[in-house]
CSV table of C-alpha atoms in Angstrom, one decimal:
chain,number,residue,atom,x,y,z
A,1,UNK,CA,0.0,0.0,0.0
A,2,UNK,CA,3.0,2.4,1.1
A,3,UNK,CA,4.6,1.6,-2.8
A,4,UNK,CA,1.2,2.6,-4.1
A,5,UNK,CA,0.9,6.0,-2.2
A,6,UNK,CA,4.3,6.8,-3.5
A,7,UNK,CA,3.6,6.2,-6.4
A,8,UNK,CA,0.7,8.4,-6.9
A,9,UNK,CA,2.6,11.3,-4.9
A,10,UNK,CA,5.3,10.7,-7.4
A,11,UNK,CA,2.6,10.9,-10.3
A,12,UNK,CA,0.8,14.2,-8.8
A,13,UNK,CA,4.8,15.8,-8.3
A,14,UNK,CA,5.2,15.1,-12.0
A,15,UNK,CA,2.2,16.3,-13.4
A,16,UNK,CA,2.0,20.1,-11.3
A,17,UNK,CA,6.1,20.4,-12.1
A,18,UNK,CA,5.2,21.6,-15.5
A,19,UNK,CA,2.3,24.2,-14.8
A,20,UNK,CA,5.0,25.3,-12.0
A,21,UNK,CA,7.2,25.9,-14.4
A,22,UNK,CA,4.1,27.9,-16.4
A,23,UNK,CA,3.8,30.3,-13.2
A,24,UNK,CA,6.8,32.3,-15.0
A,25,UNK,CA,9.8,32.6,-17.6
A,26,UNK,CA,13.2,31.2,-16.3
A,27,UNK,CA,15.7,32.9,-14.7
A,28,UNK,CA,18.4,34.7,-16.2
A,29,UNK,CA,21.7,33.7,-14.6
A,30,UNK,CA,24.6,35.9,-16.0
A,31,UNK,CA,27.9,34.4,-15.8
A,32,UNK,CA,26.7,30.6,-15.5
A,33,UNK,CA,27.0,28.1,-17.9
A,34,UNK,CA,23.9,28.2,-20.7
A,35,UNK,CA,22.9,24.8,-21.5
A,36,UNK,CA,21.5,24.5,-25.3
A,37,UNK,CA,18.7,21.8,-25.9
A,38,UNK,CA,21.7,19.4,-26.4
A,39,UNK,CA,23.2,20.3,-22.6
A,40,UNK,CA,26.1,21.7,-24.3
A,41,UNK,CA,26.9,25.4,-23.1
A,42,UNK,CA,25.7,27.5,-25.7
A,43,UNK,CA,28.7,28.8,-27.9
A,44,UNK,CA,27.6,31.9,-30.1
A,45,UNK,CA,30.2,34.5,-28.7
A,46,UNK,CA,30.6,38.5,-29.3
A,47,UNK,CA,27.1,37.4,-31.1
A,48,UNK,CA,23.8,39.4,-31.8
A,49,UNK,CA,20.0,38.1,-31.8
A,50,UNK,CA,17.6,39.0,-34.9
A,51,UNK,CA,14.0,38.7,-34.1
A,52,UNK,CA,12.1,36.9,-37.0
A,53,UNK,CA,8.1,35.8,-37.2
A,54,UNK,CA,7.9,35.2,-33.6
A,55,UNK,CA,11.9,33.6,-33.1
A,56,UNK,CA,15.0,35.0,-31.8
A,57,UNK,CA,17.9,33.5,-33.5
A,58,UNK,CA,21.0,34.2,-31.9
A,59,UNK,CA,24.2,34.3,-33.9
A,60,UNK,CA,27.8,34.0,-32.7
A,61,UNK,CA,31.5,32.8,-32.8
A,62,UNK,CA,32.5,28.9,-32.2
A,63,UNK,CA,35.0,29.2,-29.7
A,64,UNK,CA,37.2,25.9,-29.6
A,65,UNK,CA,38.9,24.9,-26.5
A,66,UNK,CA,42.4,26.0,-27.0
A,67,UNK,CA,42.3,29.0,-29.7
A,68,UNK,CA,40.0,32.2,-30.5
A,69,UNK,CA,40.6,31.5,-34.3
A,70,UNK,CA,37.7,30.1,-36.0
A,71,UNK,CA,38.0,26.2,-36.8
A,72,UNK,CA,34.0,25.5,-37.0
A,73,UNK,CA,32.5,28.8,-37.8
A,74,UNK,CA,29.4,31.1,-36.9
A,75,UNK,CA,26.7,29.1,-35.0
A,76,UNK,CA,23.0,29.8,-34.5
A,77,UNK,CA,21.1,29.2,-31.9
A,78,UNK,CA,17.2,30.1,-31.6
A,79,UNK,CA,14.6,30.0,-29.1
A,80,UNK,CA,11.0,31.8,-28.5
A,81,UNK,CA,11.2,32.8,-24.7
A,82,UNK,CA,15.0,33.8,-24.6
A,83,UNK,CA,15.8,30.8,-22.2
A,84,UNK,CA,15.1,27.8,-23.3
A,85,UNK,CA,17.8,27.7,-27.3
A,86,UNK,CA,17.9,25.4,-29.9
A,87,UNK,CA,21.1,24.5,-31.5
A,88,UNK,CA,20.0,25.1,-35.0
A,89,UNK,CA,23.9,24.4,-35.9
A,90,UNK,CA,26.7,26.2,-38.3
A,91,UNK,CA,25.0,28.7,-39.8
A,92,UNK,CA,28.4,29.7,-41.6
A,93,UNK,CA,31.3,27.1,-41.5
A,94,UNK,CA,34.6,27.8,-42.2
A,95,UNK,CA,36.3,26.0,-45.3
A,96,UNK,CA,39.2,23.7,-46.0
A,97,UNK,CA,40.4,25.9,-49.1
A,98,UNK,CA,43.2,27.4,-48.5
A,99,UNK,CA,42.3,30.3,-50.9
A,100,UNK,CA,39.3,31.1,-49.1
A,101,UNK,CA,39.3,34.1,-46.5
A,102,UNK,CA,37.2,31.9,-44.4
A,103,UNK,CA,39.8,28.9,-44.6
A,104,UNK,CA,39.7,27.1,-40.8
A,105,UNK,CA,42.3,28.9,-38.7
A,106,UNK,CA,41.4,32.6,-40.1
A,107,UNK,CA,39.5,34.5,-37.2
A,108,UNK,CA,35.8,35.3,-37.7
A,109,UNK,CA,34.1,37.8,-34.6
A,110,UNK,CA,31.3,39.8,-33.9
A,111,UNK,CA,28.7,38.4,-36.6
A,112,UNK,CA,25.3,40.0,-36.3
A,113,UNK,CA,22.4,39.2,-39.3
A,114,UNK,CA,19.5,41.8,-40.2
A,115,UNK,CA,16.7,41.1,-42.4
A,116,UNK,CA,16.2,42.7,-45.5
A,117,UNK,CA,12.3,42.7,-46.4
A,118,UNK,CA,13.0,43.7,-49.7
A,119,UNK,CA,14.9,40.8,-51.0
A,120,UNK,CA,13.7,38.2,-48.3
A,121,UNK,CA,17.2,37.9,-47.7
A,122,UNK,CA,19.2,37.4,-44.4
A,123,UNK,CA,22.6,39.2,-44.3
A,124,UNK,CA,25.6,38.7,-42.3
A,125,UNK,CA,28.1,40.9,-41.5
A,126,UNK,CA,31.1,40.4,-40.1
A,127,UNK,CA,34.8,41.6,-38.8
A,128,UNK,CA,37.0,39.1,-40.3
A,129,UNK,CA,41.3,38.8,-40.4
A,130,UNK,CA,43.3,36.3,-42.6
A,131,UNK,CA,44.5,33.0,-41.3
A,132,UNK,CA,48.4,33.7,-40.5
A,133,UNK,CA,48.2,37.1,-40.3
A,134,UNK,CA,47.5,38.3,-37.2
A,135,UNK,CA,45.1,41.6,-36.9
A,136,UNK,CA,46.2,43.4,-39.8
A,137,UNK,CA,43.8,42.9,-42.2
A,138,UNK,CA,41.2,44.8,-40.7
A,139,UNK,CA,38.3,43.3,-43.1
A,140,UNK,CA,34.7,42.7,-42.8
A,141,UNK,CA,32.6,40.4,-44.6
A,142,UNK,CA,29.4,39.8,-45.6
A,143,UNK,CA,27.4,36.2,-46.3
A,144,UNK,CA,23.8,35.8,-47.3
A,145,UNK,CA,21.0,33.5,-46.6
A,146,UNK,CA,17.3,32.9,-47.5
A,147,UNK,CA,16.6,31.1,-44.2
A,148,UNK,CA,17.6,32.3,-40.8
A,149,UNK,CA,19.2,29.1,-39.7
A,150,UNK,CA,21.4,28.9,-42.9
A,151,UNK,CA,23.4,28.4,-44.1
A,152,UNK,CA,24.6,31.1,-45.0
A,153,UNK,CA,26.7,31.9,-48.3
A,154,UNK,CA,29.7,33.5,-47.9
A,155,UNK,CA,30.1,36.9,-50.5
A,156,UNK,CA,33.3,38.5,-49.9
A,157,UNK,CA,35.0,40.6,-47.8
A,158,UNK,CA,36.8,44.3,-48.0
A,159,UNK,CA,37.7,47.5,-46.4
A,160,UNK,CA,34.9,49.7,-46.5
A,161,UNK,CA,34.7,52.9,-48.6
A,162,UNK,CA,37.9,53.3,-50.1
A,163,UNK,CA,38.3,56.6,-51.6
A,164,UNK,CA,35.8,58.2,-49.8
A,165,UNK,CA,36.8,60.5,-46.8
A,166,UNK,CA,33.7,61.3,-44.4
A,167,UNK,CA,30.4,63.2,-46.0
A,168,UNK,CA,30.6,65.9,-43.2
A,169,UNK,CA,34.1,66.8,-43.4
A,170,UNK,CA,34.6,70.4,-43.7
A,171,UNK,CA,36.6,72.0,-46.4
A,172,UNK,CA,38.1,73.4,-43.6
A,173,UNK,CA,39.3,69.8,-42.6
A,174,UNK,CA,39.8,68.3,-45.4
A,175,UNK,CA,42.7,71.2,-46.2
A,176,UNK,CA,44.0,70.2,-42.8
A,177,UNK,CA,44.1,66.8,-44.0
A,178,UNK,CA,46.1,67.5,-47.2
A,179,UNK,CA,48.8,68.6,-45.1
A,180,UNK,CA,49.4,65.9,-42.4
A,181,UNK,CA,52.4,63.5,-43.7
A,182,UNK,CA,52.7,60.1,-42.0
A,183,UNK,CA,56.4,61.0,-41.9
A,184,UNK,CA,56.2,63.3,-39.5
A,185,UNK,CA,54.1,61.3,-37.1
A,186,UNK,CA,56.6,58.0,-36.6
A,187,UNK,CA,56.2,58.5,-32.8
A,188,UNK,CA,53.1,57.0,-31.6
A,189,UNK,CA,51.2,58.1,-28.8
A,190,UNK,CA,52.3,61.6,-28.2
A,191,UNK,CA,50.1,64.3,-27.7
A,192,UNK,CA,51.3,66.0,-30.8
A,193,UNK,CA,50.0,62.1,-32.9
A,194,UNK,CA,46.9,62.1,-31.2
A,195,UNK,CA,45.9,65.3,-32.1
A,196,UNK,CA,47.0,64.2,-35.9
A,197,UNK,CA,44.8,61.2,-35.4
A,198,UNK,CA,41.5,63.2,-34.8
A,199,UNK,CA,42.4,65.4,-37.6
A,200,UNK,CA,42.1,62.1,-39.6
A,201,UNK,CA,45.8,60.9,-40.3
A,202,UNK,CA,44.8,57.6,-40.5
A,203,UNK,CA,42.1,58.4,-42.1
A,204,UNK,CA,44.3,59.5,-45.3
A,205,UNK,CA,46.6,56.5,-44.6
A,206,UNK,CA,43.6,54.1,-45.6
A,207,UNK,CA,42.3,56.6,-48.2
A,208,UNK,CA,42.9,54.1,-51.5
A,209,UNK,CA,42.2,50.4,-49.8
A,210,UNK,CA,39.4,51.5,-47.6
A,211,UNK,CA,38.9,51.9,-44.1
A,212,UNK,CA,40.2,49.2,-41.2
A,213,UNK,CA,36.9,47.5,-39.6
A,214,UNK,CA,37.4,45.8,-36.3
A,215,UNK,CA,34.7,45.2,-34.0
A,216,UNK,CA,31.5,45.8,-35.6
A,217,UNK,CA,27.7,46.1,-35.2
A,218,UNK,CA,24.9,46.5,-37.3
A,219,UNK,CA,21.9,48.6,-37.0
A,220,UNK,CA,18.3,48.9,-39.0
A,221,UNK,CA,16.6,52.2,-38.0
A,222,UNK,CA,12.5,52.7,-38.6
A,223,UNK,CA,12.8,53.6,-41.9
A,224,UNK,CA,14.7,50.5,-42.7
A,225,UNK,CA,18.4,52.1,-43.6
A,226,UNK,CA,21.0,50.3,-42.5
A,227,UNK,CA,24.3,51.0,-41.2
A,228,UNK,CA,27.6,49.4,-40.1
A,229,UNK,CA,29.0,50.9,-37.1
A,230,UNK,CA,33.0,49.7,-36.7
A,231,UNK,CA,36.1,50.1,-34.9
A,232,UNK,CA,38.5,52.1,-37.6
A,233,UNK,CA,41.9,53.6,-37.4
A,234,UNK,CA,43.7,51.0,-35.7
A,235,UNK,CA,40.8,50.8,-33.5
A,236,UNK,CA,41.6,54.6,-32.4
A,237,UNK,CA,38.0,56.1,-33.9
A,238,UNK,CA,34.4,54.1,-34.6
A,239,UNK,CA,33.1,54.9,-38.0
A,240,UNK,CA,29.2,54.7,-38.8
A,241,UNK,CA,28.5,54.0,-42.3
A,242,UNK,CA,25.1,53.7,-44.5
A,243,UNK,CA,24.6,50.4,-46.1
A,244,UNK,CA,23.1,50.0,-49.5
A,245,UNK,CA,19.4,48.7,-50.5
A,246,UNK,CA,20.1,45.5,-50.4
A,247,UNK,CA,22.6,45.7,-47.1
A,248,UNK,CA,25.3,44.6,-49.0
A,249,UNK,CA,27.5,47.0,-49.5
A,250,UNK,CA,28.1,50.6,-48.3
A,251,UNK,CA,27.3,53.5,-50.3
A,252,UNK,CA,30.5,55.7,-49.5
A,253,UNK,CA,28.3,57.9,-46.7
A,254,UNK,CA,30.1,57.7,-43.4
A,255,UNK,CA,31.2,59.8,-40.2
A,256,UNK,CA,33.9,59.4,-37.6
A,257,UNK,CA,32.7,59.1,-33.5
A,258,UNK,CA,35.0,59.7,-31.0
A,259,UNK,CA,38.2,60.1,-33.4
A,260,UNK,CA,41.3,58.8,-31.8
A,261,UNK,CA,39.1,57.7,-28.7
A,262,UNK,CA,40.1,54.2,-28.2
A,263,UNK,CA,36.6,52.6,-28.4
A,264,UNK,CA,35.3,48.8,-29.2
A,265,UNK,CA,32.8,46.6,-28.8
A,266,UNK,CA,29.9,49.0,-30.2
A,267,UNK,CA,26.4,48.2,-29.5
A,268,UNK,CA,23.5,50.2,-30.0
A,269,UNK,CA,19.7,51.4,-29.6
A,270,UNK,CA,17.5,53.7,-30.1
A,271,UNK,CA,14.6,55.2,-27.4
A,272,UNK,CA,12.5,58.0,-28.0
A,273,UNK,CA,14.3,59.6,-31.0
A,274,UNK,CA,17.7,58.9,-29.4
A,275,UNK,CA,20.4,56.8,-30.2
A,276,UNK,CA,22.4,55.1,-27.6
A,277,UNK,CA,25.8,53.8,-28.2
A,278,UNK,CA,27.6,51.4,-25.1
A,279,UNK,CA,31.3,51.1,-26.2
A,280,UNK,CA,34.5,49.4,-24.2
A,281,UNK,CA,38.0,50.7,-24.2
A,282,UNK,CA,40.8,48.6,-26.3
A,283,UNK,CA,42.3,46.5,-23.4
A,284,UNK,CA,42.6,42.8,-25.6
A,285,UNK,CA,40.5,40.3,-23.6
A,286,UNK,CA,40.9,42.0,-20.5
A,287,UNK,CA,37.4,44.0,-19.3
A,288,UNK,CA,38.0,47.5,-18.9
A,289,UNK,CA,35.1,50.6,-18.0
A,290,UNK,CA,32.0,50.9,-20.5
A,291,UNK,CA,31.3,54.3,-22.2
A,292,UNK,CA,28.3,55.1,-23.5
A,293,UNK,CA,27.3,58.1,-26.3
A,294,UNK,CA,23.9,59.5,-26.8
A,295,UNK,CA,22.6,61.4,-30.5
A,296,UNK,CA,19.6,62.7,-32.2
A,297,UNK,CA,21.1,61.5,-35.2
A,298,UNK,CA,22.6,58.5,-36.9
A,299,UNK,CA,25.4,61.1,-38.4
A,300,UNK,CA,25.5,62.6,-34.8
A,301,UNK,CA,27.1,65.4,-33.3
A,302,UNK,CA,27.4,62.3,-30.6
A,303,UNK,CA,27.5,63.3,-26.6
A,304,UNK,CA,29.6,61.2,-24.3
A,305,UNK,CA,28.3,59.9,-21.2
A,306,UNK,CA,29.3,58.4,-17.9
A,307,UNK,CA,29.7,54.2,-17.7
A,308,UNK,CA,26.5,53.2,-17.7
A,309,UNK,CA,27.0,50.1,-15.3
A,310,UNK,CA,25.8,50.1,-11.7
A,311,UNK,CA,27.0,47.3,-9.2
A,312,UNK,CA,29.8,45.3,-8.1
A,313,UNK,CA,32.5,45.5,-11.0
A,314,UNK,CA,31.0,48.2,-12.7
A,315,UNK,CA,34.5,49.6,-13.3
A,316,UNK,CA,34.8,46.7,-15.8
A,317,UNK,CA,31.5,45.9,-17.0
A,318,UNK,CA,31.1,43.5,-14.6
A,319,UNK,CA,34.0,41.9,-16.0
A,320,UNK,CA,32.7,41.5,-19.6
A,321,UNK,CA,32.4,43.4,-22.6
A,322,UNK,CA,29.6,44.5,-24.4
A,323,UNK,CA,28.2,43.1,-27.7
A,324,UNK,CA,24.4,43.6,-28.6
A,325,UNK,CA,21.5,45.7,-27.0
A,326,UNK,CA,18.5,43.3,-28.1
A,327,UNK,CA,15.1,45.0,-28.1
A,328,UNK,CA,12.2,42.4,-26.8
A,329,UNK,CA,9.5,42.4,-28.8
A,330,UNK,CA,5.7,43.1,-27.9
A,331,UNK,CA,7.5,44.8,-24.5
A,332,UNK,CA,7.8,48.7,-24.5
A,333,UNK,CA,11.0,50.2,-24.1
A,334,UNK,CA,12.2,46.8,-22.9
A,335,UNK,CA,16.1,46.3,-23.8
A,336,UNK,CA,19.0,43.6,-23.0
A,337,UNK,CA,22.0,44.3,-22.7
A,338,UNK,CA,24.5,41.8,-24.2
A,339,UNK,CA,28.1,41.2,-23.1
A,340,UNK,CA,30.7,38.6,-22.9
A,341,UNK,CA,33.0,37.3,-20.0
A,342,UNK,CA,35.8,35.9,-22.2
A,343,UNK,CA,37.8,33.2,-21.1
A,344,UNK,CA,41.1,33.4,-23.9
A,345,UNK,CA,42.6,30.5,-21.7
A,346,UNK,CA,39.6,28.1,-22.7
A,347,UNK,CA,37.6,30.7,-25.4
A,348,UNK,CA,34.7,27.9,-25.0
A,349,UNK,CA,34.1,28.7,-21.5
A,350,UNK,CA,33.6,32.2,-22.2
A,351,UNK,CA,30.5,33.4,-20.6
A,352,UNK,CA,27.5,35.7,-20.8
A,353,UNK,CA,26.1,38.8,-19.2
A,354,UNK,CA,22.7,39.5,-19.5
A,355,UNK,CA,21.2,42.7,-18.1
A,356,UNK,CA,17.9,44.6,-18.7
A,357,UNK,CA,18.7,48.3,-19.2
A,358,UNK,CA,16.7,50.7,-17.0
A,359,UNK,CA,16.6,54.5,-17.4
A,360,UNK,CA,16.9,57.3,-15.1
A,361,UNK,CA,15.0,60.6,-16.5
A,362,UNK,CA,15.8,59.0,-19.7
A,363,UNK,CA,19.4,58.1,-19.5
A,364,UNK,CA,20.2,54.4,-19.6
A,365,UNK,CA,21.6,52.9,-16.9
A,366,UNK,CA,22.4,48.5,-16.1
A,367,UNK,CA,22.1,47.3,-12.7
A,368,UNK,CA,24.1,44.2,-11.6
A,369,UNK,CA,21.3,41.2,-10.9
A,370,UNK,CA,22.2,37.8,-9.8
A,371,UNK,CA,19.2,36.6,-11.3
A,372,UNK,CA,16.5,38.3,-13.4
A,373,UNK,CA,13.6,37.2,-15.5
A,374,UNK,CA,12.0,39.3,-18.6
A,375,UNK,CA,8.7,39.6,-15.9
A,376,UNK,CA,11.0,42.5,-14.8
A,377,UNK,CA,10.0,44.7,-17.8
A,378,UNK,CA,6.4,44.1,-16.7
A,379,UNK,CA,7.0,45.4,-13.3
A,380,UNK,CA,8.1,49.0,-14.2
C-alpha cells in the first residue's frame, strides 16, 4: 500500500512540475553556464540576436577549447522565450580551401544578421582577419541566406569605402588633412600624434584600400536604412557608415565618432528619438570601463556619457564586454544588454552577461542582478 501512495505522490509531483514551471519565464543567470537543448553550453560568442516571425535566432563565434581562431565557424542558436535555445547548428562554417578568406584557422568575430524585407534575404556581416596574419587585415565580410538558420553563403569581404573621406568633413578639414604626412608622425602616442589622429591621419593613410573595420555592429533604423558601425583607425576612432538597399555594401556615406578615442565593442539602440551607443575601451580580452554616447542623429554630433554600469565590478563591466543591445518584442521600451565574460585560456568557457537596461530621466543605466527574469519589464 505504502509503494502505491508513493507512487501516486510521485505521479501528482510530475504532473503540477510543468504548470509550475508555467507560473513564469526562467531565470536569467549571468555568468553561469547556458545549457542549449543538447546540454552543451551555448557557444555563439561576441554574437547578436535577430528577431524573426515570432523567433530570436541568436548568432555568434564557435569558440574551440584551446584558440579564438575560428576552426567551425558562426553558430546559431534560436529559441521563442530567450531561455530555453535550440542549436539550429553552423550557420556559416569555415572551409578547407586554402584560398578562401574563411579557410579554418582565419579569425571570424562579432557576426550580427539583419533582415532585408525587400529581398527576403538574411545578411551577415562580419569583422574578419586572414589566417596567418594576425590583426592586420582589418576586413569585414558579408554572407547571405534565404533562411535564418542557414546556411549562409559566404560573398566577400573588403575595407569599407575606399576613396571616400567622411560626408561631413569640412573643407576646412579636409585642407588640414592635405597637409598631415605620415612622416612626421613615426612616434606613436604623443600628444602632438593624437591630435594628428583626430584630424584624420589615419584616415588618409587608408584613403585608397578603404577603411580598417574591427569590431562591428549592425543597425536597421524605422525607416529601414541600414548601417555598419565599426572600430576604424587601428581601432583609435568608430566609423558609422550607411549600407546599400540591399545591405550589402556601403554607399561611401560615413562619419567618424570619438576620433582617436580608443573605443570597441559597439552596441546600439534607439529610445525616444535617441540613439544610444555602449562602447569598451581597447584592453585585448581583458574587461576595462564601458562608455556610453547618446545622439539625435545617426550622423551625430554624438555626446559622451558616464559608464553606464551600476554594481559590483561596474569599473569593468562586470567583467565582460559589451556586444548587442537586443530590443524584446511586444515589451515597450524593454532592452537587454548583451556582453561577454571571455575566457582566452579556454575561449569555449567564455560566458555571458545578460542585463535589462533601465533609465533614469531618460538616461540608460544597467544594474548588476544575480538573477532576473523578462517579468521585470512588466513590473516598471
Amino acid at each position: 500500500m505504502r509503494h502505491i501512495l508513493l507512487l501516486l505522490v510521485c505521479l501528482l509531483y510530475a504532473g503540477l512540475t510543468p504548470s509550475v514551471a508555467d507560473n513564469g519565464p526562467e531565470p536569467i543567470r549571468s555568468g553561469e553556464i547556458w545549457p542549449d537543448n543538447n546540454g552543451v553550453h551555448i557557444n555563439a560568442h561576441g554574437g547578436g540576436i535577430l528577431y524573426h516571425k515570432g523567433r530570436y535566432y541568436w548568432y555568434g563565434e564557435n569558440k574551440c577549447d584551446t584558440t579564438s581562431s575560428a576552426m567551425v565557424g558562426i553558430m546559431c542558436y534560436s529559441s521563442d522565450n530567450l531561455t530555453d535555445w535550440k542549436n539550429e547548428g553552423v550557420a556559416l562554417p569555415v572551409t578547407d580551401d586554402e584560398g578562401s578568406d574563411i579557410v579554418r584557422g582565419c579569425v571570424m568575430e562579432r557576426p550580427k544578421v539583419i533582415y532585408n524585407g525587400r529581398n527576403r534575404t538574411f545578411v551577415m556581416w562580419f569583422h574578419l582577419e586572414l589566417k596567418g596574419k594576425g590583426y592586420s587585415a582589418a576586413r569585414a565580410a558579408c554572407a547571405v541566406s534565404k533562411s535564418p538558420t542557414g546556411p549562409f553563403r559566404y560573398v566577400g569581404s573588403l575595407r569599407p569605402n575606399a576613396g571616400r573621406l567622411p560626408f561631413d568633413m569640412t573643407d576646412a578639414q579636409k585642407a588640414v588633412l592635405d597637409t598631415l604626412r605620415a612622416e612626421n608622425y613615426a612616434e606613436w602616442w604623443t600628444p602632438q600624434w593624437y591630435d594628428a589622429i583626430e584630424k584624420g591621419l589615419f584616415v588618409k593613410r587608408d584613403l585608397p584600400g578603404g577603411q580598417m573595420s574591427r569590431d562591428m555592429q549592425l543597425f536597421v533604423d524605422d525607416d529601414g536604412k541600414a548601417y555598419h558601425i565599426y572600430s576604424s583607425e587601428d581601432n583609435l576612432t568608430l566609423h558609422i557608415a550607411e549600407l546599400s538597399d540591399d545591405y550589402l555594401s556601403h554607399t561611401g556615406r560615413y562619419v567618424r565618432l570619438a576620433p582617436a578615442g580608443h573605443n570597441e565593442a559597439p552596441a546600439i539602440f534607439k529610445k525616444d528619438g535617441v540613439y544610444w551607443l555602449i562602447t569598451s575601451g581597447c584592453t585585448g580580452w581583458a574587461p576595462n570601463k564601458a562608455r556610453m554616447f547618446s545622439a539625435k542623429s545617426i550622423w551625430g554630433p554624438w555626446t559622451s556619457h558616464p559608464s553606464p554600469c551600476r554594481g559590483p565590478k561596474e569599473e569593468i563591466t562586470f567583467g565582460g564586454q559589451g556586444t548587442y543591445v537586443l530590443k524584446i518584442h511586444g515589451r515597450e521600451d524593454a532592452f537587454i544588454f548583451m556582453a561577454d565574460i571571455w575566457r582566452p585560456e579556454k575561449p569555449s568557457d567564455a560566458r555571458y552577461i545578460w542585463l535589462p537596461i533601465q533609465f533614469r530621466d531618460g538616461v540608460p543605466f544597467i544594474e548588476w542582478m544575480d538573477s532576473w527574469t523578462l517579468d521585470f519589464f512588466d513590473r516598471r
